[in-house]
CSV table of C-alpha atoms in Angstrom, one decimal:
chain,number,residue,atom,x,y,z
A,1,MET,CA,71.6,81.3,162.2
A,2,GLN,CA,73.8,83.5,159.8
A,3,LYS,CA,76.3,80.6,159.5
A,4,ASN,CA,73.4,78.3,158.3
A,5,LEU,CA,72.2,81.1,155.8
A,6,LYS,CA,75.7,81.2,154.3
A,7,ILE,CA,75.8,77.4,154.0
A,8,LEU,CA,72.4,77.4,152.4
A,9,GLN,CA,73.5,80.0,149.9
A,10,LYS,CA,76.6,78.1,149.1
A,11,ILE,CA,74.6,74.9,148.4
A,12,ILE,CA,72.0,76.7,146.2
A,13,PHE,CA,75.0,78.2,144.2
A,14,ILE,CA,76.7,74.8,143.7
A,15,LEU,CA,73.3,73.2,142.5
A,16,PHE,CA,73.0,76.2,140.1
A,17,LEU,CA,76.6,75.5,138.8
A,18,PHE,CA,75.8,71.8,138.5
A,19,SER,CA,72.7,72.7,136.4
A,20,LEU,CA,74.7,75.2,134.2
A,21,ILE,CA,77.4,72.6,133.6
A,22,LEU,CA,74.7,70.0,132.6
A,23,PHE,CA,73.0,72.4,130.1
A,24,MET,CA,76.5,73.2,128.6
A,25,ILE,CA,77.0,69.4,128.1
A,26,PHE,CA,73.6,68.9,126.6
A,27,TYR,CA,73.9,72.0,124.3
A,28,PRO,CA,77.5,72.4,123.3
A,29,ARG,CA,76.8,74.2,120.0
A,30,GLU,CA,74.8,76.9,121.8
A,31,THR,CA,77.4,77.1,124.4
A,32,TYR,CA,80.2,77.5,121.7
A,33,GLN,CA,78.4,80.2,119.8
A,34,ALA,CA,77.5,82.3,122.9
A,35,ALA,CA,81.2,82.2,124.1
A,36,GLU,CA,82.5,82.8,120.7
A,37,LYS,CA,80.5,86.0,120.2
A,38,ALA,CA,81.5,87.4,123.4
A,39,ILE,CA,85.2,86.6,123.0
A,40,SER,CA,85.0,88.0,119.4
A,41,SER,CA,83.6,91.3,120.7
A,42,TRP,CA,86.2,91.3,123.4
A,43,TRP,CA,89.1,90.6,121.1
A,44,THR,CA,88.0,93.0,118.2
A,45,VAL,CA,86.8,95.9,120.2
A,46,VAL,CA,87.3,95.8,124.0
A,47,LEU,CA,91.0,94.8,124.0
A,48,PRO,CA,92.2,97.3,121.5
A,49,SER,CA,90.2,100.1,123.0
A,50,LEU,CA,90.8,99.7,126.5
A,51,LEU,CA,94.5,98.0,126.8
A,52,PRO,CA,96.3,101.2,125.7
A,53,PHE,CA,94.2,103.4,127.9
A,54,PHE,CA,94.4,101.0,131.0
A,55,ILE,CA,98.2,101.0,130.7
A,56,ALA,CA,98.4,104.9,130.3
A,57,SER,CA,96.0,105.4,133.4
A,58,GLU,CA,98.1,103.0,135.5
A,59,LEU,CA,101.3,104.9,134.6
A,60,LEU,CA,99.5,108.1,135.4
A,61,LEU,CA,98.6,106.9,138.8
A,62,ARG,CA,102.1,105.2,139.4
A,63,MET,CA,104.1,108.2,138.4
A,64,GLY,CA,102.2,110.7,140.4
A,65,GLY,CA,99.9,112.2,137.7
A,66,ALA,CA,96.9,111.9,139.8
A,67,HIS,CA,98.6,113.5,142.7
A,68,LEU,CA,99.5,116.6,140.4
A,69,LEU,CA,96.0,116.8,139.1
A,70,GLY,CA,94.6,116.5,142.5
A,71,TYR,CA,96.4,119.7,143.6
A,72,PHE,CA,94.5,121.6,141.0
A,73,LEU,CA,91.1,120.0,141.0
A,74,ASN,CA,90.8,119.9,144.8
A,75,PRO,CA,89.0,123.4,144.9
A,76,ILE,CA,86.3,121.8,142.5
A,77,MET,CA,86.0,118.3,143.8
A,78,ARG,CA,85.8,119.1,147.6
A,79,PRO,CA,83.0,121.6,147.6
A,80,LEU,CA,80.8,119.6,145.1
A,81,PHE,CA,81.5,115.9,146.0
A,82,HIS,CA,83.4,116.0,149.3
A,83,LEU,CA,86.2,114.1,147.5
A,84,PRO,CA,90.0,115.0,147.0
A,85,GLY,CA,91.0,116.5,143.9
A,86,SER,CA,92.5,113.5,142.5
A,87,ALA,CA,89.1,111.8,142.3
A,88,GLY,CA,88.6,114.1,139.4
A,89,VAL,CA,90.6,111.8,137.3
A,90,ALA,CA,88.1,109.0,138.0
A,91,LEU,CA,85.1,111.3,137.4
A,92,VAL,CA,86.1,112.6,134.0
A,93,LEU,CA,87.5,109.4,132.6
A,94,GLY,CA,84.7,107.3,134.1
A,95,TYR,CA,82.1,109.6,132.5
A,96,THR,CA,83.8,109.5,128.9
A,97,ALA,CA,85.4,106.2,128.6
A,98,GLY,CA,82.6,104.2,130.3
A,99,PHE,CA,82.7,101.3,132.6
A,100,PRO,CA,84.8,99.7,134.1
A,101,THR,CA,87.2,102.5,133.9
A,102,GLY,CA,85.9,104.3,136.8
A,103,ALA,CA,86.5,101.2,138.9
A,104,THR,CA,89.9,100.7,137.7
A,105,ILE,CA,91.1,104.2,138.4
A,106,THR,CA,89.2,104.3,141.8
A,107,THR,CA,90.9,101.2,142.9
A,108,GLY,CA,94.3,102.7,141.8
A,109,LEU,CA,93.4,105.8,143.7
A,110,TYR,CA,92.7,103.9,146.8
A,111,ARG,CA,95.9,101.8,146.3
A,112,GLU,CA,98.0,104.9,146.1
A,113,GLY,CA,96.5,106.5,149.2
A,114,LEU,CA,94.8,109.4,147.3
A,115,CYS,CA,91.3,108.3,148.6
A,116,THR,CA,90.3,106.8,151.8
A,117,LYS,CA,88.1,103.8,151.8
A,118,GLU,CA,84.9,105.7,152.4
A,119,GLU,CA,85.8,108.1,149.7
A,120,SER,CA,86.6,105.3,147.2
A,121,GLU,CA,83.3,103.5,147.9
A,122,ARG,CA,81.5,106.7,147.1
A,123,LEU,CA,83.4,107.3,144.2
A,124,LEU,CA,82.6,104.1,142.6
A,125,ALA,CA,79.0,104.7,143.0
A,126,PHE,CA,78.7,107.4,140.4
A,127,THR,CA,81.7,107.1,138.1
A,128,ASN,CA,81.1,103.8,136.4
A,129,ASN,CA,78.8,104.8,133.7
A,130,ALA,CA,77.9,103.9,130.0
A,131,SER,CA,80.1,105.8,127.7
A,132,PRO,CA,78.6,108.6,125.5
A,133,LEU,CA,79.8,106.6,122.4
A,134,PHE,CA,77.8,103.6,123.8
A,135,ILE,CA,74.6,105.5,124.5
A,136,ILE,CA,74.6,107.9,121.2
A,137,ILE,CA,76.2,105.5,118.7
A,138,THR,CA,75.6,101.9,119.9
A,139,VAL,CA,72.1,102.4,121.6
A,140,CYS,CA,70.3,105.4,119.8
A,141,THR,CA,71.9,105.2,116.5
A,142,THR,CA,72.6,101.6,115.6
A,143,ILE,CA,69.9,99.7,117.7
A,144,LEU,CA,66.9,102.3,118.0
A,145,ASN,CA,67.8,104.1,114.8
A,146,ARG,CA,66.9,107.4,116.4
A,147,PRO,CA,70.3,109.3,116.9
A,148,GLN,CA,68.6,112.6,118.2
A,149,LEU,CA,67.4,110.6,121.0
A,150,GLY,CA,71.0,110.0,122.3
A,151,ILE,CA,71.4,113.5,123.7
A,152,PHE,CA,68.3,113.1,125.8
A,153,LEU,CA,69.3,109.7,127.2
A,154,ALA,CA,72.8,110.9,127.9
A,155,ILE,CA,71.6,114.1,129.7
A,156,VAL,CA,69.4,111.8,132.0
A,157,HIS,CA,72.1,109.3,132.5
A,158,TYR,CA,75.1,111.6,133.4
A,159,SER,CA,73.1,114.4,135.3
A,160,LEU,CA,71.5,111.8,137.7
A,161,ASN,CA,74.8,110.3,138.3
A,162,LEU,CA,76.4,113.7,139.1
A,163,LEU,CA,73.5,114.5,141.3
A,164,LEU,CA,74.0,111.2,143.1
A,165,GLY,CA,77.5,112.1,143.8
A,166,ILE,CA,76.7,115.5,145.2
A,167,PHE,CA,74.0,113.8,147.4
A,168,LEU,CA,76.4,111.2,148.6
A,169,GLY,CA,78.9,114.0,149.3
A,170,ILE,CA,76.4,115.8,151.4
A,171,CYS,CA,75.5,112.7,153.4
A,172,SER,CA,79.2,112.0,154.0
A,173,ARG,CA,79.6,115.6,155.4
A,174,LYS,CA,76.8,114.9,157.9
A,175,LYS,CA,78.2,111.6,159.1
A,176,GLN,CA,81.7,113.1,159.9
A,177,ALA,CA,83.2,116.5,160.4
A,178,LEU,CA,85.6,117.5,157.7
A,179,PRO,CA,89.2,116.9,158.7
A,180,LEU,CA,91.4,119.9,159.6
A,181,ALA,CA,93.8,119.4,156.8
A,182,ASN,CA,91.0,119.3,154.1
A,183,GLN,CA,89.5,122.5,155.7
A,184,GLY,CA,92.7,124.3,155.1
A,185,THR,CA,92.7,123.0,151.4
A,186,LEU,CA,89.2,124.3,151.1
A,187,GLN,CA,90.3,127.8,152.2
A,188,GLY,CA,93.2,127.8,149.8
A,189,SER,CA,96.2,126.7,151.9
A,190,ALA,CA,98.4,124.1,150.0
A,191,PRO,CA,102.1,123.1,149.7
A,192,SER,CA,104.3,125.9,148.8
A,193,SER,CA,104.8,124.3,145.3
A,194,PHE,CA,102.6,121.9,143.4
A,195,LEU,CA,105.7,119.8,142.7
A,196,ALA,CA,105.7,119.1,146.3
A,197,VAL,CA,102.7,116.9,146.0
A,198,LEU,CA,104.6,114.5,143.7
A,199,PRO,CA,105.3,111.1,145.4
A,200,GLN,CA,109.0,109.9,145.5
A,201,SER,CA,109.0,106.4,143.7
A,202,ALA,CA,111.8,104.1,144.6
A,203,LEU,CA,111.0,101.8,141.8
A,204,PRO,CA,112.9,101.8,138.4
A,205,PHE,CA,110.8,103.2,135.4
A,206,GLY,CA,111.1,99.7,133.7
A,207,THR,CA,109.5,97.9,136.7
A,208,ILE,CA,106.7,100.7,136.9
A,209,CYS,CA,105.9,100.0,133.2
A,210,LYS,CA,106.0,96.3,133.7
A,211,GLU,CA,103.5,96.3,136.6
A,212,ALA,CA,101.2,98.7,134.7
A,213,VAL,CA,101.0,96.4,131.7
A,214,SER,CA,100.5,93.3,133.9
A,215,LYS,CA,97.8,94.9,135.9
A,216,SER,CA,96.1,96.2,132.7
A,217,LEU,CA,96.3,92.8,131.0
A,218,ALA,CA,94.8,91.0,134.3
A,219,ASN,CA,91.8,93.4,134.4
A,220,LEU,CA,91.0,93.0,130.8
A,221,ALA,CA,91.3,89.3,131.1
A,222,VAL,CA,88.8,89.4,133.8
A,223,ILE,CA,86.5,91.5,131.7
A,224,GLY,CA,86.7,89.1,128.8
A,225,GLY,CA,86.0,86.1,131.2
A,226,PHE,CA,82.9,87.7,132.6
A,227,MET,CA,81.7,88.7,129.1
A,228,ALA,CA,82.0,85.1,127.9
A,229,ALA,CA,80.6,83.6,131.2
A,230,PHE,CA,77.5,85.8,131.2
A,231,SER,CA,76.9,85.2,127.5
A,232,VAL,CA,76.7,81.5,128.1
A,233,LEU,CA,74.6,82.0,131.2
A,234,ILE,CA,72.0,84.2,129.3
A,235,THR,CA,71.8,81.6,126.5
A,236,MET,CA,71.3,78.7,129.1
A,237,LEU,CA,68.6,80.6,130.8
A,238,HIS,CA,66.8,81.2,127.4
A,239,ILE,CA,67.1,77.6,126.4
A,240,SER,CA,65.9,76.2,129.9
A,241,GLY,CA,63.0,78.6,130.0
A,242,ALA,CA,64.1,79.9,133.2
A,243,GLU,CA,63.4,83.4,132.0
A,244,GLY,CA,59.7,82.7,132.9
A,245,ILE,CA,60.7,82.5,136.6
A,246,PHE,CA,62.3,85.9,136.6
A,247,SER,CA,59.1,87.2,134.9
A,248,LEU,CA,57.2,86.6,138.2
A,249,PHE,CA,59.6,89.0,140.0
A,250,PHE,CA,59.6,91.6,137.3
A,251,PHE,CA,55.9,91.8,136.4
A,252,PRO,CA,55.0,93.8,139.7
A,253,PHE,CA,57.7,96.3,138.8
A,254,CYS,CA,56.2,96.9,135.2
A,255,LYS,CA,52.7,97.2,136.8
A,256,LEU,CA,54.0,99.7,139.5
A,257,PHE,CA,55.6,102.2,136.9
A,258,GLY,CA,53.0,101.5,134.2
A,259,ILE,CA,55.4,99.9,131.6
A,260,ASP,CA,54.1,97.8,129.0
A,261,THR,CA,54.4,94.2,130.1
A,262,THR,CA,55.4,93.0,126.7
A,263,LEU,CA,58.8,94.7,127.6
A,264,LEU,CA,59.5,92.0,130.3
A,265,PRO,CA,61.8,89.9,128.2
A,266,GLY,CA,64.0,93.2,127.5
A,267,LEU,CA,63.9,93.8,131.4
A,268,ILE,CA,65.2,90.3,132.2
A,269,SER,CA,67.8,90.4,129.6
A,270,GLY,CA,68.8,93.9,130.8
A,271,PHE,CA,69.1,92.7,134.4
A,272,TRP,CA,71.8,90.4,133.4
A,273,GLU,CA,73.6,92.3,130.4
A,274,ILE,CA,73.3,95.7,129.2
A,275,THR,CA,73.7,95.3,125.3
A,276,LEU,CA,71.5,92.3,125.1
A,277,GLY,CA,68.8,94.0,127.1
A,278,VAL,CA,68.9,97.1,125.1
A,279,GLN,CA,68.7,94.9,122.0
A,280,THR,CA,65.8,92.8,123.2
A,281,THR,CA,63.9,95.9,124.3
A,282,ALA,CA,64.2,97.7,121.1
A,283,ALA,CA,63.2,94.6,119.1
A,284,ILE,CA,59.9,94.1,120.9
A,285,GLY,CA,58.2,97.0,119.3
A,286,ALA,CA,56.5,98.4,122.5
A,287,PRO,CA,55.5,102.0,122.6
A,288,LEU,CA,58.6,104.3,122.1
A,289,ALA,CA,58.2,106.1,125.5
A,290,ASP,CA,58.1,102.9,127.4
A,291,THR,CA,60.9,101.4,125.3
A,292,THR,CA,63.2,104.5,126.0
A,293,ALA,CA,62.3,104.5,129.7
A,294,LEU,CA,63.2,100.8,130.1
A,295,ILE,CA,66.5,101.4,128.1
A,296,ALA,CA,67.4,104.4,130.5
A,297,ALA,CA,66.8,102.1,133.4
A,298,ILE,CA,68.9,99.3,131.9
A,299,LEU,CA,71.7,101.9,131.2
A,300,ALA,CA,71.7,103.1,134.8
A,301,TRP,CA,71.5,99.5,136.2
A,302,SER,CA,74.3,98.5,133.7
A,303,GLY,CA,73.6,94.7,134.2
A,304,ILE,CA,74.9,91.9,136.6
A,305,SER,CA,77.8,91.4,134.0
A,306,ILE,CA,79.3,94.8,134.3
A,307,GLN,CA,78.6,94.8,138.1
A,308,MET,CA,80.5,91.6,138.6
A,309,GLN,CA,83.6,93.0,136.3
A,310,ILE,CA,83.5,95.9,138.8
A,311,ALA,CA,83.5,93.7,141.8
A,312,ALA,CA,86.4,91.6,140.4
A,313,ILE,CA,88.4,94.7,139.8
A,314,THR,CA,87.9,96.2,143.3
A,315,ALA,CA,87.9,93.0,145.4
A,316,PRO,CA,91.8,93.0,145.8
A,317,ALA,CA,91.5,96.4,147.4
A,318,GLY,CA,88.8,95.3,149.7
A,319,LEU,CA,86.2,98.1,148.7
A,320,SER,CA,82.7,97.4,149.6
A,321,LEU,CA,80.1,97.7,146.8
A,322,LYS,CA,77.1,98.4,149.0
A,323,THR,CA,76.9,101.9,148.0
A,324,TYR,CA,77.6,101.2,144.4
A,325,PHE,CA,74.6,98.5,144.3
A,326,GLY,CA,72.3,100.9,146.1
A,327,SER,CA,73.2,103.7,143.7
A,328,ARG,CA,72.7,101.6,140.5
A,329,LEU,CA,69.1,100.6,141.8
A,330,LEU,CA,68.2,104.2,142.8
A,331,GLN,CA,69.5,105.6,139.5
A,332,SER,CA,67.5,102.8,137.5
A,333,ILE,CA,64.2,103.9,139.2
A,334,LEU,CA,65.0,107.7,138.8
A,335,SER,CA,65.9,107.1,135.1
A,336,LEU,CA,62.6,105.3,134.4
A,337,TRP,CA,60.5,107.8,136.1
A,338,ILE,CA,62.1,110.9,134.6
A,339,VAL,CA,61.9,109.5,131.0
A,340,LEU,CA,58.3,108.4,131.4
A,341,HIS,CA,57.4,112.0,132.6
A,342,PHE,CA,59.5,114.0,130.3
A,343,PHE,CA,59.5,111.8,127.0
A,344,PRO,CA,56.0,113.1,125.9
A,345,ALA,CA,57.5,116.7,125.4
A,346,LEU,CA,60.2,115.4,123.0
A,347,PRO,CA,59.7,115.9,119.1
A,348,THR,CA,59.9,112.1,118.4
A,349,SER,CA,58.6,112.4,114.9
A,350,THR,CA,61.9,114.1,113.7
A,351,MET,CA,64.2,111.5,115.4
A,352,LEU,CA,63.8,108.6,113.0
A,353,THR,CA,66.6,108.1,110.6
A,354,THR,CA,66.2,106.2,107.2
A,355,THR,CA,69.7,104.6,107.0
A,356,PRO,CA,70.9,102.7,110.1
A,357,LEU,CA,74.5,103.5,111.0
A,358,VAL,CA,76.8,100.6,110.9
A,359,LEU,CA,80.3,101.1,112.1
A,360,SER,CA,83.4,98.8,111.8
A,361,ALA,CA,85.5,97.8,114.8
A,362,SER,CA,88.3,100.2,113.6
A,363,GLU,CA,85.8,103.1,113.2
A,364,ILE,CA,84.4,102.5,116.7
A,365,ILE,CA,88.0,102.4,118.2
A,366,LEU,CA,88.8,105.6,116.5
A,367,LEU,CA,85.9,107.3,117.9
A,368,TYR,CA,86.7,106.0,121.3
A,369,TRP,CA,90.2,107.5,121.3
A,370,GLN,CA,88.8,110.8,120.0
A,371,LEU,CA,86.5,110.6,123.1
A,372,LEU,CA,89.5,110.1,125.3
A,373,ALA,CA,91.3,113.0,123.7
A,374,PHE,CA,88.3,115.2,124.6
A,375,SER,CA,88.3,113.8,128.3
A,376,PHE,CA,92.0,114.8,128.7
A,377,LEU,CA,91.2,118.2,127.4
A,378,LEU,CA,88.3,118.4,129.9
A,379,LEU,CA,90.7,117.4,132.7
A,380,LEU,CA,93.1,120.1,131.5
A,381,ALA,CA,90.1,122.6,131.6
A,382,LEU,CA,89.1,121.8,135.0
A,383,ALA,CA,92.8,121.9,136.2
A,384,ILE,CA,93.0,125.5,134.9
A,385,ALA,CA,89.6,126.4,136.6
A,386,GLY,CA,90.8,124.8,139.8
A,387,SER,CA,94.1,126.8,139.6
A,388,ALA,CA,92.0,130.1,139.1
A,389,ILE,CA,89.7,129.3,142.1
A,390,ARG,CA,92.8,128.6,144.3
A,391,LEU,CA,94.5,131.9,143.2
A,392,LEU,CA,91.2,133.7,144.0
A,393,GLN,CA,90.9,132.0,147.2
A,394,LYS,CA,94.5,133.2,148.1
A,395,PHE,CA,93.8,136.6,147.0
A,396,LEU,CA,90.6,136.8,149.2
A,397,TYR,CA,92.0,135.3,152.3
A,398,SER,CA,95.1,137.4,152.0
A,399,HIS,CA,93.1,140.6,152.2
């Protein structure tokens, strides 16, 4: 039965691909424009923003930087998330740099043996977020023209993800007893020197740099490919009128939560791609509360395009994405519900700005790197806090 189901799924997917190819043949201009738009965005913004950061994070993992930070962050990460201290690198950078940074670092942590498979799959579930830059600048300032709304959406987005990480940690504790080695770490016992946690690499530095660059370029090529593919897919769905079929599935969802049904096109677009979903939702002109709630849900879901990028990055490591997909669905529903209930209390009349903000690619990249600088300062602050907790634990247990 299961084998027949897999065969049926494969046949359906093949038929879908045939249909997509036919549409691309009959609509070559639209196909080119959709792909060109996605590749232009990847070339001018994504590549220069993420390539240096991906290389630096790969070097950090391969040279033992995550081992060192893990030593200091363990007293914070273990009690809160039931994760090793090294997971704090994915947590901080995933929250500031945005997706798919969390997936890239988590895969590296698993490859380096710093997280178990179960820990890595939990870490994936709550460290792949929209960046603050995307929420505050792109969504709220540029698209919605309401910059003050960015803080509210950011609080909803990040607080829910943090609570989700804590909840998953509690569930993990109940499923299995904490290993003895980790219990000792919680009580303050650790290697005699923090330098003892650094791995001994047998590879020359030049080889490490080459592998870091190759891995980073490969990941970015995958991201660019998915951006182009989904841009074409969404265009073909719009041209063919297939969006109407998806309306049948999403209409009950709108009715269940009391969302204005005129927002269905935004919901369908956001299901596939996050930026297009936000743009479509904002352009409809529905009530602001419903528009904001749906955008919050789209940000939490992050779109099939982003999810497939994360799946492609984690696939070589063999990490399951069941927890990740379940978390995206749960956070989407909770985000929608929270915004609908708390939005009426916001002073929306003072949020509107008269001059929409338009940033060049170079200005966006500069803001992105300023955000990354802040994230490394935050990592340093957490490491100092972890050191203070470790010293306090040693003092208390020695007396």
